[in-house]
Amino acid sequence: MVKYTKIDVSYDDDDIFAALEDDSAFTLIGVLEDDLDLMINKFLQDDPDEDPEDIAKTGGLKDDIEVYFIRGKDMNKKYHLEGRNSYRDELGFLVVPREYFNDVDMVDRFRRAVHPVRLRWFDELIESHRRKQFKIVT
């Protein structure tokens, strides 16, 4: 099992948002806070039934990492998302910096394996909302 520290991110944590955007961090959309263990230790470990040494060679997460949990209400407030461009307040975002993956190419395998709406790079997600919000406002 991956040991991790969950960091709750508030809309006013500017440095964290900037770092996640600069990193183009791996982002799962729609994660329930109660399901973090499941998402990290089952989904992101690629194949948790394999030998742990093989997981380190083929992908999965490093151990003793920090993951970021952002709620929809904080995304809305941080990026001024309104109307159809906003998230439900309770919607969860699990954000994992790329440095915590044993193999960054593995992230692309996850992207292809999961419905693309639920899995994004953080900077692409934010840029998409900026464009949509601009269209709504203008």
PDB file of N, CA, C and O in Angstrom, residues 2 10 19 33 35 57 83 89 100 105 107 112 125-126 133 136:
ATOM      1  N   VAL A   2       0.421   2.224  -0.734  1.00  0.00           N
ATOM      2  CA  VAL A   2       1.121   3.497  -0.808  1.00  0.00           C
ATOM      3  C   VAL A   2       0.808   4.304   0.445  1.00  0.00           C
ATOM      4  O   VAL A   2      -0.357   4.470   0.796  1.00  0.00           O
ATOM      5  N   SER A  10      -7.548  24.792  -0.210  1.00  0.00           N
ATOM      6  CA  SER A  10      -8.584  25.814  -0.169  1.00  0.00           C
ATOM      7  C   SER A  10      -8.360  26.790  -1.324  1.00  0.00           C
ATOM      8  O   SER A  10      -7.249  26.913  -1.837  1.00  0.00           O
ATOM      9  N   ALA A  19       1.615  25.681  -8.271  1.00  0.00           N
ATOM     10  CA  ALA A  19       2.524  24.541  -8.409  1.00  0.00           C
ATOM     11  C   ALA A  19       1.855  23.382  -9.152  1.00  0.00           C
ATOM     12  O   ALA A  19       2.484  22.748 -10.010  1.00  0.00           O
ATOM     13  N   GLU A  33     -14.125  11.881  -1.093  1.00  0.00           N
ATOM     14  CA  GLU A  33     -13.077  11.923  -0.077  1.00  0.00           C
ATOM     15  C   GLU A  33     -12.915  10.565   0.608  1.00  0.00           C
ATOM     16  O   GLU A  33     -11.803  10.140   0.906  1.00  0.00           O
ATOM     17  N   ASP A  35     -13.154   7.758  -0.717  1.00  0.00           N
ATOM     18  CA  ASP A  35     -12.588   6.783  -1.654  1.00  0.00           C
ATOM     19  C   ASP A  35     -11.123   7.031  -1.992  1.00  0.00           C
ATOM     20  O   ASP A  35     -10.596   6.427  -2.923  1.00  0.00           O
ATOM     21  N   LYS A  57       8.784  -1.254 -11.186  1.00  0.00           N
ATOM     22  CA  LYS A  57       9.415  -1.260 -12.499  1.00  0.00           C
ATOM     23  C   LYS A  57       8.443  -0.849 -13.601  1.00  0.00           C
ATOM     24  O   LYS A  57       8.833  -0.273 -14.585  1.00  0.00           O
ATOM     25  N   GLY A  83     -22.273  29.353 -13.210  1.00  0.00           N
ATOM     26  CA  GLY A  83     -23.270  28.764 -14.099  1.00  0.00           C
ATOM     27  C   GLY A  83     -22.894  27.379 -14.574  1.00  0.00           C
ATOM     28  O   GLY A  83     -22.446  26.537 -13.799  1.00  0.00           O
ATOM     29  N   ASP A  89     -20.514  21.846  -5.438  1.00  0.00           N
ATOM     30  CA  ASP A  89     -19.663  22.176  -4.290  1.00  0.00           C
ATOM     31  C   ASP A  89     -18.930  20.972  -3.720  1.00  0.00           C
ATOM     32  O   ASP A  89     -17.763  21.054  -3.352  1.00  0.00           O
ATOM     33  N   TYR A 100       5.524  11.897  -8.350  1.00  0.00           N
ATOM     34  CA  TYR A 100       5.222  10.761  -7.491  1.00  0.00           C
ATOM     35  C   TYR A 100       4.938   9.478  -8.252  1.00  0.00           C
ATOM     36  O   TYR A 100       4.701   8.440  -7.655  1.00  0.00           O
ATOM     37  N   ASP A 105       5.161   7.803 -18.106  1.00  0.00           N
ATOM     38  CA  ASP A 105       4.439   7.259 -19.258  1.00  0.00           C
ATOM     39  C   ASP A 105       3.206   6.479 -18.812  1.00  0.00           C
ATOM     40  O   ASP A 105       2.238   6.360 -19.546  1.00  0.00           O
ATOM     41  N   VAL A 107       1.101   7.391 -16.697  1.00  0.00           N
ATOM     42  CA  VAL A 107      -0.007   8.328 -16.583  1.00  0.00           C
ATOM     43  C   VAL A 107      -0.796   8.347 -17.892  1.00  0.00           C
ATOM     44  O   VAL A 107      -2.020   8.374 -17.888  1.00  0.00           O
ATOM     45  N   ARG A 112      -5.755   6.796 -21.213  1.00  0.00           N
ATOM     46  CA  ARG A 112      -6.425   6.032 -22.265  1.00  0.00           C
ATOM     47  C   ARG A 112      -7.413   5.023 -21.688  1.00  0.00           C
ATOM     48  O   ARG A 112      -8.386   4.671 -22.326  1.00  0.00           O
ATOM     49  N   LEU A 125      -7.097  21.349 -17.559  1.00  0.00           N
ATOM     50  CA  LEU A 125      -8.404  21.537 -16.945  1.00  0.00           C
ATOM     51  C   LEU A 125      -8.666  23.013 -16.666  1.00  0.00           C
ATOM     52  O   LEU A 125      -9.718  23.552 -17.015  1.00  0.00           O
ATOM     53  N   ILE A 126      -7.686  23.680 -16.079  1.00  0.00           N
ATOM     54  CA  ILE A 126      -7.839  25.096 -15.728  1.00  0.00           C
ATOM     55  C   ILE A 126      -7.960  25.950 -16.991  1.00  0.00           C
ATOM     56  O   ILE A 126      -8.809  26.835 -17.084  1.00  0.00           O
ATOM     57  N   GLN A 133     -15.211  30.244 -19.402  1.00  0.00           N
ATOM     58  CA  GLN A 133     -15.698  31.354 -18.588  1.00  0.00           C
ATOM     59  C   GLN A 133     -15.609  32.664 -19.362  1.00  0.00           C
ATOM     60  O   GLN A 133     -16.485  33.507 -19.275  1.00  0.00           O
ATOM     61  N   ILE A 136     -18.539  32.885 -21.590  1.00  0.00           N
ATOM     62  CA  ILE A 136     -19.762  33.161 -20.839  1.00  0.00           C
ATOM     63  C   ILE A 136     -19.850  34.642 -20.485  1.00  0.00           C
ATOM     64  O   ILE A 136     -20.895  35.258 -20.591  1.00  0.00           O
TER      65      ILE A 136
END
